[in-house]
Coordinates of C-alpha atoms in Angstrom, one line a residue:
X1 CA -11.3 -6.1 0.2
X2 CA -8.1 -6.3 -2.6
X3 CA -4.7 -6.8 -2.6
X4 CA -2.3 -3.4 -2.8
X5 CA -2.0 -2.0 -5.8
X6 CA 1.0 -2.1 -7.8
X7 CA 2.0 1.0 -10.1
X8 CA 4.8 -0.4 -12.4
X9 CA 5.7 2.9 -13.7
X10 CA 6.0 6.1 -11.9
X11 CA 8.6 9.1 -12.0
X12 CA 8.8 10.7 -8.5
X13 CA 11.2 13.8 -8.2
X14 CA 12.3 13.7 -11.8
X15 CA 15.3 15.6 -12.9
X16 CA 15.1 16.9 -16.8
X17 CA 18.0 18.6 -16.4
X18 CA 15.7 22.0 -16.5
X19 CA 13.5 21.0 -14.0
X20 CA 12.4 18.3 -11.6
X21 CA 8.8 16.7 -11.2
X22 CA 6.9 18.4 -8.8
X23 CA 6.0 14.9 -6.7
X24 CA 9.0 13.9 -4.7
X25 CA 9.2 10.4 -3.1
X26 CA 7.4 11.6 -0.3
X27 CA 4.5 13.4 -1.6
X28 CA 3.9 10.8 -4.6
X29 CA 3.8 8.0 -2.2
X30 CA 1.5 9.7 0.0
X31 CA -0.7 10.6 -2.9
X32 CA -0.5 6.8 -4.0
X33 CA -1.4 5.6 -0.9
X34 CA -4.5 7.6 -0.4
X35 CA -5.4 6.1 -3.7
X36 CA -4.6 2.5 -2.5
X37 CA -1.1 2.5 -4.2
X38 CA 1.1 0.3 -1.9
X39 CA 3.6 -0.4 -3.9
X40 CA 5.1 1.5 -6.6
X41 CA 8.5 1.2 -9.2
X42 CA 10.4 3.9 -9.9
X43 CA 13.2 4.4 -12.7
X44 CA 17.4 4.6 -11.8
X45 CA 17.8 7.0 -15.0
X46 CA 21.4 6.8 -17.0
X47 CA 21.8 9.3 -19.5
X48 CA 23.7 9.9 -22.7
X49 CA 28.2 9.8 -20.9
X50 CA 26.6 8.9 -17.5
X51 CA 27.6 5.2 -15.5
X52 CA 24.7 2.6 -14.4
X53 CA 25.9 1.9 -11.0
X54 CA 26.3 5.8 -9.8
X55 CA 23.1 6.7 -11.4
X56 CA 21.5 3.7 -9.7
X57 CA 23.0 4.5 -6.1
X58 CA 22.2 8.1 -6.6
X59 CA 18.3 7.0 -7.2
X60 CA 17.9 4.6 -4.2
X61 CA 19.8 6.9 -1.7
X62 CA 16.5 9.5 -3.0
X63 CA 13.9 7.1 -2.6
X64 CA 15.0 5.1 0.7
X65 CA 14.6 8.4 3.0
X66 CA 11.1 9.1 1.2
X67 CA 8.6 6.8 0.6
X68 CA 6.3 5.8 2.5
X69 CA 5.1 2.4 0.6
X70 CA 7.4 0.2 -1.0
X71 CA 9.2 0.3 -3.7
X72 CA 11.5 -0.7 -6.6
X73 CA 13.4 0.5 -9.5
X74 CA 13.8 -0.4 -12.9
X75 CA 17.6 1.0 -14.8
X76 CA 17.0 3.1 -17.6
X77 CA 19.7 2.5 -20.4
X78 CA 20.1 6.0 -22.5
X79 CA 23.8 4.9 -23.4
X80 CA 23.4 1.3 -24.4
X81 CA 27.7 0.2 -24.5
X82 CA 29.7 -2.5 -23.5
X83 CA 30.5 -1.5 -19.8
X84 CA 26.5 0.1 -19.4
X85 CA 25.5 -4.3 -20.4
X86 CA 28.0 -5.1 -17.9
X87 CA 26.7 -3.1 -15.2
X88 CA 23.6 -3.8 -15.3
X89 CA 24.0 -7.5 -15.5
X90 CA 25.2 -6.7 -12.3
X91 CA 22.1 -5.1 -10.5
X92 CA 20.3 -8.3 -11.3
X93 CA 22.6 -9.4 -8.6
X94 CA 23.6 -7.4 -6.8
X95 CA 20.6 -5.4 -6.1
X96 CA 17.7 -7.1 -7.8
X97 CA 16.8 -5.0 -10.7
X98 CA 14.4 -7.3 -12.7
X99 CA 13.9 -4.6 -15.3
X100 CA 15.1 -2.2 -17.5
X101 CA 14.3 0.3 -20.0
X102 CA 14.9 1.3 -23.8
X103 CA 13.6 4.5 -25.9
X104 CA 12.9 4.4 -29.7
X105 CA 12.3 8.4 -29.1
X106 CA 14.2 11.3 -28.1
X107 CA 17.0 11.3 -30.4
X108 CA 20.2 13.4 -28.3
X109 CA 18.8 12.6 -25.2
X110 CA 17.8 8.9 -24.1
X111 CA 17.3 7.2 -27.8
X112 CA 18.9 3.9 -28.7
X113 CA 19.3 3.0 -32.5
X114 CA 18.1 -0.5 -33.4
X115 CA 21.7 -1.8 -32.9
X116 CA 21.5 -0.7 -29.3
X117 CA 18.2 -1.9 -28.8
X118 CA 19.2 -5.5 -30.3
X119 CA 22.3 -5.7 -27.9
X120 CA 20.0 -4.8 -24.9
X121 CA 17.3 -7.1 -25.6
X122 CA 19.7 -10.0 -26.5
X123 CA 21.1 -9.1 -22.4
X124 CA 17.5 -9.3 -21.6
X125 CA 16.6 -13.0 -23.2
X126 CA 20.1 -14.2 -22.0
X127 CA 19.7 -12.9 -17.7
X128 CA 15.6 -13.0 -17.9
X129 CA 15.1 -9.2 -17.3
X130 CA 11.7 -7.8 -18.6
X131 CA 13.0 -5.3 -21.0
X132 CA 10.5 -2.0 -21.3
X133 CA 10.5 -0.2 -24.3
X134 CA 8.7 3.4 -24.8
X135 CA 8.0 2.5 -28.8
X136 CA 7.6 5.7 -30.7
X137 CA 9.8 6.4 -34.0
X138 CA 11.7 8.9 -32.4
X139 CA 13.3 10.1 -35.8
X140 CA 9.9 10.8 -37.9
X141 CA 8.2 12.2 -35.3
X142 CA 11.1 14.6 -34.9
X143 CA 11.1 15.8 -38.3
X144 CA 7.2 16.4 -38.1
X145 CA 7.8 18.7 -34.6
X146 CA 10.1 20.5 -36.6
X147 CA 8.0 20.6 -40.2
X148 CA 5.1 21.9 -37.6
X149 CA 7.5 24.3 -36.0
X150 CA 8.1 26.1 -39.3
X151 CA 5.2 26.1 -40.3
X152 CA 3.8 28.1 -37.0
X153 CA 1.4 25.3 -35.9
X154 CA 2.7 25.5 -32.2
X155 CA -0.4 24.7 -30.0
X156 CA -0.8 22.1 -27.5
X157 CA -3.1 19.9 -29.7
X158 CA 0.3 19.5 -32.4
X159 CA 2.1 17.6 -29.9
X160 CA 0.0 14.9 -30.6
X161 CA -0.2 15.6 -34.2
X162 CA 3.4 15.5 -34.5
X163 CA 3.0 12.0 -32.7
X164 CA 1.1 9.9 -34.7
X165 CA -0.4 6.3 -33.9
X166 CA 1.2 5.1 -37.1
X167 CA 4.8 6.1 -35.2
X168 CA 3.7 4.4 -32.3
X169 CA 2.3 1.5 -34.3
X170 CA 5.6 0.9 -36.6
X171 CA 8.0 1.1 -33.2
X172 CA 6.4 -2.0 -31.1
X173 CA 6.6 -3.5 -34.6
X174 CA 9.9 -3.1 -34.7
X175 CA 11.0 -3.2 -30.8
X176 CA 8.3 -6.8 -31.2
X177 CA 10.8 -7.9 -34.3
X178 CA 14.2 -7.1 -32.4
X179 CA 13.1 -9.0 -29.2
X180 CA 12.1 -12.3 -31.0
X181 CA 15.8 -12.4 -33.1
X182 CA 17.3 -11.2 -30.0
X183 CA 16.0 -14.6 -28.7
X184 CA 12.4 -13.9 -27.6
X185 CA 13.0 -11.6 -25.0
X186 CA 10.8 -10.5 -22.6
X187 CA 9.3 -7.3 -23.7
X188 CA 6.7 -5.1 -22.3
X189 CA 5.4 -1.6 -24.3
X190 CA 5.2 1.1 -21.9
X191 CA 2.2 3.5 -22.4
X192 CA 0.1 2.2 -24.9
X193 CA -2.4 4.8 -26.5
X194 CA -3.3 3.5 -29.5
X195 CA -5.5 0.9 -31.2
X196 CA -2.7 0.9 -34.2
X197 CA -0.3 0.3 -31.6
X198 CA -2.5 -2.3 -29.7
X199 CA -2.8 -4.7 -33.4
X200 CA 1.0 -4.2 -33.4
X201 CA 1.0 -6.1 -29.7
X202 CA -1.7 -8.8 -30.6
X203 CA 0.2 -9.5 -33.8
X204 CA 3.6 -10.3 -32.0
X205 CA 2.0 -12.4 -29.5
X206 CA 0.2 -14.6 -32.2
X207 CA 3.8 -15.2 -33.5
X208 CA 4.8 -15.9 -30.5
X209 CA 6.7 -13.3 -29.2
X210 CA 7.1 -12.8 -25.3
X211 CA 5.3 -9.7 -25.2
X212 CA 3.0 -7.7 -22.9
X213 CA 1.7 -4.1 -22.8
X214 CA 0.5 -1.7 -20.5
X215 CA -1.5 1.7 -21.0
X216 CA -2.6 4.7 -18.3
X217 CA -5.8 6.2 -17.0
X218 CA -5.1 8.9 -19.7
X219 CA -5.7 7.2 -22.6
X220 CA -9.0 5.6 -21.4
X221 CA -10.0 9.0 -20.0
X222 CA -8.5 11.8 -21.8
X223 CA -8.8 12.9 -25.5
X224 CA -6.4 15.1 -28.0
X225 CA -10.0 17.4 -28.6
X226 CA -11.1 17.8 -25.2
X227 CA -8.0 18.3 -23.4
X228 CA -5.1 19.4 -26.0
X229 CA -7.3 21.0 -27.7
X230 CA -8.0 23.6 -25.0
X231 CA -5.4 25.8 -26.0
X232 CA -2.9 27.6 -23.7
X233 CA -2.8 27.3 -20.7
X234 CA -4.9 24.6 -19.7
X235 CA -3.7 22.5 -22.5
X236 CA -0.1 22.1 -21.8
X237 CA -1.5 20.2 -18.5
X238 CA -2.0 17.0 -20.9
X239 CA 1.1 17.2 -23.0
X240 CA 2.7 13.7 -22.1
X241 CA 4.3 11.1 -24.4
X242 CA 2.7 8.7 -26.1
X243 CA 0.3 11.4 -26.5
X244 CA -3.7 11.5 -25.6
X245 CA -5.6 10.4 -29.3
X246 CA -8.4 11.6 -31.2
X247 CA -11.9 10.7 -29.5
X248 CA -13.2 10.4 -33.1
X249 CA -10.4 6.8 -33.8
X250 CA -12.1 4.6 -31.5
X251 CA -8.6 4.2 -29.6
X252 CA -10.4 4.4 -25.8
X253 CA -13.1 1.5 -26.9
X254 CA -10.2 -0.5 -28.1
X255 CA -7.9 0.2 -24.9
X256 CA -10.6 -0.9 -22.9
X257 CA -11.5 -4.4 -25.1
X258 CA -7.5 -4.6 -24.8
X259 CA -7.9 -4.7 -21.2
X260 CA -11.0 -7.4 -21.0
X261 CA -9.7 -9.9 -22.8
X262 CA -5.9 -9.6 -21.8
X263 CA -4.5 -7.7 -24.8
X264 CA -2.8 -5.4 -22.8
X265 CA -1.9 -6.5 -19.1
X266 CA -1.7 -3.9 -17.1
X267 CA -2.6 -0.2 -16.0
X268 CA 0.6 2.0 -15.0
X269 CA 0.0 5.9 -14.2
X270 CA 3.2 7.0 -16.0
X271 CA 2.9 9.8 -13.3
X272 CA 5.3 12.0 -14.1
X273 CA 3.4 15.8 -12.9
X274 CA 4.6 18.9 -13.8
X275 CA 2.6 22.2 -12.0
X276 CA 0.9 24.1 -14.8
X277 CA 1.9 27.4 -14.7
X278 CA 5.4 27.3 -12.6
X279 CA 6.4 24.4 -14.8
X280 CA 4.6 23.4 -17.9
X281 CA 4.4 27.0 -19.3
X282 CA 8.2 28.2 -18.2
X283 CA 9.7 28.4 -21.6
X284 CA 6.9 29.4 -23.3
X285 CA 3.7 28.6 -24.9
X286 CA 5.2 25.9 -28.0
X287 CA 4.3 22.4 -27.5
X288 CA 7.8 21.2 -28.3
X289 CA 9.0 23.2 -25.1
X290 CA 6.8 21.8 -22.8
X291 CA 7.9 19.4 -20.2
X292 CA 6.0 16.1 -20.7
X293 CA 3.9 14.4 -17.8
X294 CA 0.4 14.0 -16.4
X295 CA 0.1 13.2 -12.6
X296 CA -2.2 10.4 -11.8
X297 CA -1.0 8.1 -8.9
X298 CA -3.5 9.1 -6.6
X299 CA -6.2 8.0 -8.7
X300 CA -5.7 5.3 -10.9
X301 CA -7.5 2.3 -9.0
X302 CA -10.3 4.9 -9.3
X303 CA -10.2 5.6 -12.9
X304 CA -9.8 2.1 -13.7
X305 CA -12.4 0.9 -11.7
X306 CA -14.5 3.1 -13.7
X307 CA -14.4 0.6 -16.7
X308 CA -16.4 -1.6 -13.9
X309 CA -18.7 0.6 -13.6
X310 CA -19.4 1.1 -17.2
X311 CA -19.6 -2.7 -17.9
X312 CA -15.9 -2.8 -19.8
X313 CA -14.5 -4.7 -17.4
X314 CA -15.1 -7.0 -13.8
X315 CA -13.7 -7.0 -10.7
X316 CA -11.9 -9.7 -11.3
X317 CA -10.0 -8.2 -14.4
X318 CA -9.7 -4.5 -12.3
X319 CA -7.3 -6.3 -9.3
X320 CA -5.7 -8.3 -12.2
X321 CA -4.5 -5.1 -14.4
X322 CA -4.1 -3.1 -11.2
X323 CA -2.1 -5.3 -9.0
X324 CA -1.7 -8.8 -9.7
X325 CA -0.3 -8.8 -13.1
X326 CA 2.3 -5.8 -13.0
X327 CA 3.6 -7.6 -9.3
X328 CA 3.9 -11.4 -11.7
X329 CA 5.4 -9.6 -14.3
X330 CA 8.0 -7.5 -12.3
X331 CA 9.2 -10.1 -10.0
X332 CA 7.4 -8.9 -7.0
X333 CA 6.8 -12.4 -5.5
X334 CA 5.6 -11.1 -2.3
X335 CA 2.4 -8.8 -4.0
X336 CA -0.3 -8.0 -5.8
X337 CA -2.3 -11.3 -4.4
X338 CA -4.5 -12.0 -1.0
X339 CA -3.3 -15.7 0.1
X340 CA -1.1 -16.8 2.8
X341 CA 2.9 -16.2 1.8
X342 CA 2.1 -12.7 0.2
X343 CA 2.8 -9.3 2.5
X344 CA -0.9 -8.1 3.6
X345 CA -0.7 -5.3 1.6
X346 CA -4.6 -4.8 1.8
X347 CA -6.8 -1.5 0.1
X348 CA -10.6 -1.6 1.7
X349 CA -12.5 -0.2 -1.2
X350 CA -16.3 0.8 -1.3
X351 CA -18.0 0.1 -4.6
X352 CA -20.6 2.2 -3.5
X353 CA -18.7 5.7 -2.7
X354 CA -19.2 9.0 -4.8
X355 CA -16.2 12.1 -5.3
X356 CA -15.2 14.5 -7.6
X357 CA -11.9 14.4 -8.9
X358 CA -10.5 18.1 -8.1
X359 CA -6.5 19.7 -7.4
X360 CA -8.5 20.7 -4.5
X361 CA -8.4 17.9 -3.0
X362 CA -6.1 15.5 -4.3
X363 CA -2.9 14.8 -2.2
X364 CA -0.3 15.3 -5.2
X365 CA 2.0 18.1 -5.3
X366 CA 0.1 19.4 -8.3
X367 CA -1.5 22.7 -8.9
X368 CA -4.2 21.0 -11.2
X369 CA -5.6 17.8 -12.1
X370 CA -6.2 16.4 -15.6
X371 CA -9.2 14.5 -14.1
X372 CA -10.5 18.0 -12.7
X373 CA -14.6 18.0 -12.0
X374 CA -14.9 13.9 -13.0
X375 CA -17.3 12.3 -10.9
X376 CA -16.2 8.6 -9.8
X377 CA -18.0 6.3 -8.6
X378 CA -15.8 4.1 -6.0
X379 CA -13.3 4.8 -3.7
X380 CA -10.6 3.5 -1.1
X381 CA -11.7 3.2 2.9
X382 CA -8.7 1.6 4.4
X383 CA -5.2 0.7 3.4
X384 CA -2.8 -1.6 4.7
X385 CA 1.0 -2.1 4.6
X386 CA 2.5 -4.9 5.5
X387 CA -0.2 -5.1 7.9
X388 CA 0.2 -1.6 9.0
X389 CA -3.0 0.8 8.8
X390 CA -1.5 3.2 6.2
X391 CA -4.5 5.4 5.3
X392 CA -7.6 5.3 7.2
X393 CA -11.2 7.6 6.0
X394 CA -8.7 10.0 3.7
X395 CA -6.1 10.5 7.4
X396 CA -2.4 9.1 6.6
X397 CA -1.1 7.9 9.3
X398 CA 2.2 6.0 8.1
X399 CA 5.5 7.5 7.9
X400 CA 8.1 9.0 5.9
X401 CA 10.6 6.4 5.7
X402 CA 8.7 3.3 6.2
X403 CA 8.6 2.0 2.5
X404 CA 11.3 -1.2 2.0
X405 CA 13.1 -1.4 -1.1
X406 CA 12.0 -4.8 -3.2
X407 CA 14.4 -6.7 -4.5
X408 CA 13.1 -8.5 -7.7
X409 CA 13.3 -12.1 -9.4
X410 CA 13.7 -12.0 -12.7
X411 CA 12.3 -16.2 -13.2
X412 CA 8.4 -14.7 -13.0
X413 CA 8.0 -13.6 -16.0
X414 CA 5.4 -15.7 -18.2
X415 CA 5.7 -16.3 -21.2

């Protein structure tokens, strides 16, 4: 018996603009629940012209009809001004957003320059809000997509070719830098893939900066030969950013060291699906017009709890990274522990249980999985929320609806 899970980072019913993520609220909280999800954060998304507050309203007005679990939302700033600070000092407040977050990548689109970044972080030291920052060099790595462009070398396996470690490496560096003169704010690296990136993280924190780190099932699991490197189609189902790495690098043995000995803090899915063929190949077969995202929700406690299995890490550490660390470090009071004071969120897992991982299964709105034909060893019985029997031998029996929104305190952080 363990507590709930708690995915930190999750992107139901996403809208690119072109397209939206094939999960909405309802399905992807379904799907997390089978997996012994119970409580998931989401992402209020401001773009490039667009206001805080109306994108935040718009979000929650999506996710209170839908899920099923509970959930919050951290405030993505992609216009980082004076009155986007001042609003979301505000949802601190007003609606208990603990958290926000800042891209290094995607120049046009969600990027902030350093500037940005410092002003944002300095809000972030000054109010006690985690600030999340996806920590790739947005500006090299575009002039490498477009380098590979020209030169014709469009296959799935370039868009992480195009995204090197070193990029990811020299942004935490930086993004680590900018927090500590912003005045040591709290700062957590979203995604983490690499062991260039990982050194980046250990380094800051022996100079004391308040920083943590989190990485996904993909990266411990998936590899730029294996899965990129399976050409069109199949390969555009692992094009997500940070990108899967070279089995050859030793990045997976490093990930999974990271997570023993509390290098990096938590496992987040990032689950962001896109369905292969509708989706991932609609404007064509170039890896720099693929939509990004691998779906994962459903089986992430699984995954991870492989790394048991194989000796990389305990129990003790899986329910840690998996639960209690990403509820302590997002202000969810209330989870990711089993004592008296904390909501029974409850997952009954077997240690002993066998399955395949298969789209033929699997309760996401996804028409593959990027875990297809991996056997696991482990899986969820029973899950509880708030006391009530969710899930019960694979049957959902909650309801649509059900989830409460969490408001979020920004004083748990540790430093």
């Amino acid at each position: 018996m363990i507590p709930g899970g708690v995915d930190a980072h999750v992107h139901m019913q996403l809208d690119t603009g072109t397209m939206v993520s094939s999960d909405s609220f309802e399905s992807g909280t379904i799907a997390a629940a089978h997996g012994g999800t119970t409580t998931i954060i989401d992402f209020s998304e401001q773009r490039l012209g667009g206001q805080v507050l109306t994108a935040f309203e718009k979000r929650f007005a999506e996710a209170e009809s839908q899920c099923v679990i509970d959930w919050g939302l951290h405030q993505v700033l992609g216009g980082v001004d004076a009155q986007a600070l001042i609003d979301t000092r505000s949802l601190v407040e007003r609606e208990g957003v603990a958290s926000i977050k800042l891209f290094m990548t995607y120049p046009g689109r969600l990027y902030s320059d350093d500037g940005q970044i410092l002003r944002a972080l300095q809000m972030c030291a000054d109010t006690g809000m985690m600030a999340m920052v996806h920590a790739e060099n947005g500006l090299a790595i575009d002039v490498l997509i477009e380098q590979a462009i020209a030169a014709g070398n469009t296959g799935p396996e370039f868009h992480s070719l195009t995204r090197p470690p070193e990029l990811e490496a020299e942004a935490v560096h930086r993004a680590a830098v900018l927090a500590r003169v912003a005045g040591n704010a709290p700062l957590y690296i979203v995604h983490l893939s690499s062991s260039h990136a990982l050194r980046e993280v250990v380094e800051a924190r022996s100079r004391g900066t308040n920083i943590f780190a989190e990485t996904c099932p993909q990266y411990l699991h998936l590899s730029l030969e294996e899965h990129l490197g399976q050409g069109w189609p199949n390969g555009a189902g692992f094009i997500c950013s940070t990108p899967l790495r070279s089995r050859h690098d030793h990045h997976q043995a490093d990930l999974w060291e990271g997570l023993r000995i509390d290098q990096l803090a938590v496992v987040s899915t990032d689950h962001c699906p896109f369905c292969l063929r509708e989706q991932k190949l609609a404007n064509g077969e170039a890896f720099n017009v693929v939509p990004n995202g691998i779906g994962g929700v459903e089986h992430r406690m699984d995954l991870v709890y492989q790394g048991v299995v194989a000796g990389h890490i305990n129990e003790e550490r899986w329910v840690e990274v998996c639960a209690t660390a990403p509820a302590r470090l997002f202000g969810l009071g209330s989870k990711g522990v089993l004592a008296e004071g904390f909501d029974a969120d409850v997952v009954i897992y077997d240690p002993n249980a066998t399955s395949v991982l298969s789209a033929k299964t699997h309760h996401m709105n996804l028409d593959y999985s990027a875990y297809e034909g991996l056997s696991v060893q482990g899986g969820v019985r029973t899950v509880l929320s708030r006391g009530e029997v969710i899930v019960d031998k694979g049957s959902f029996l909650g309801r649509v609806g059900r989830g409460k929104y969490l408001r979020r305190d920004v004083s748990r952080h540790i430093r």
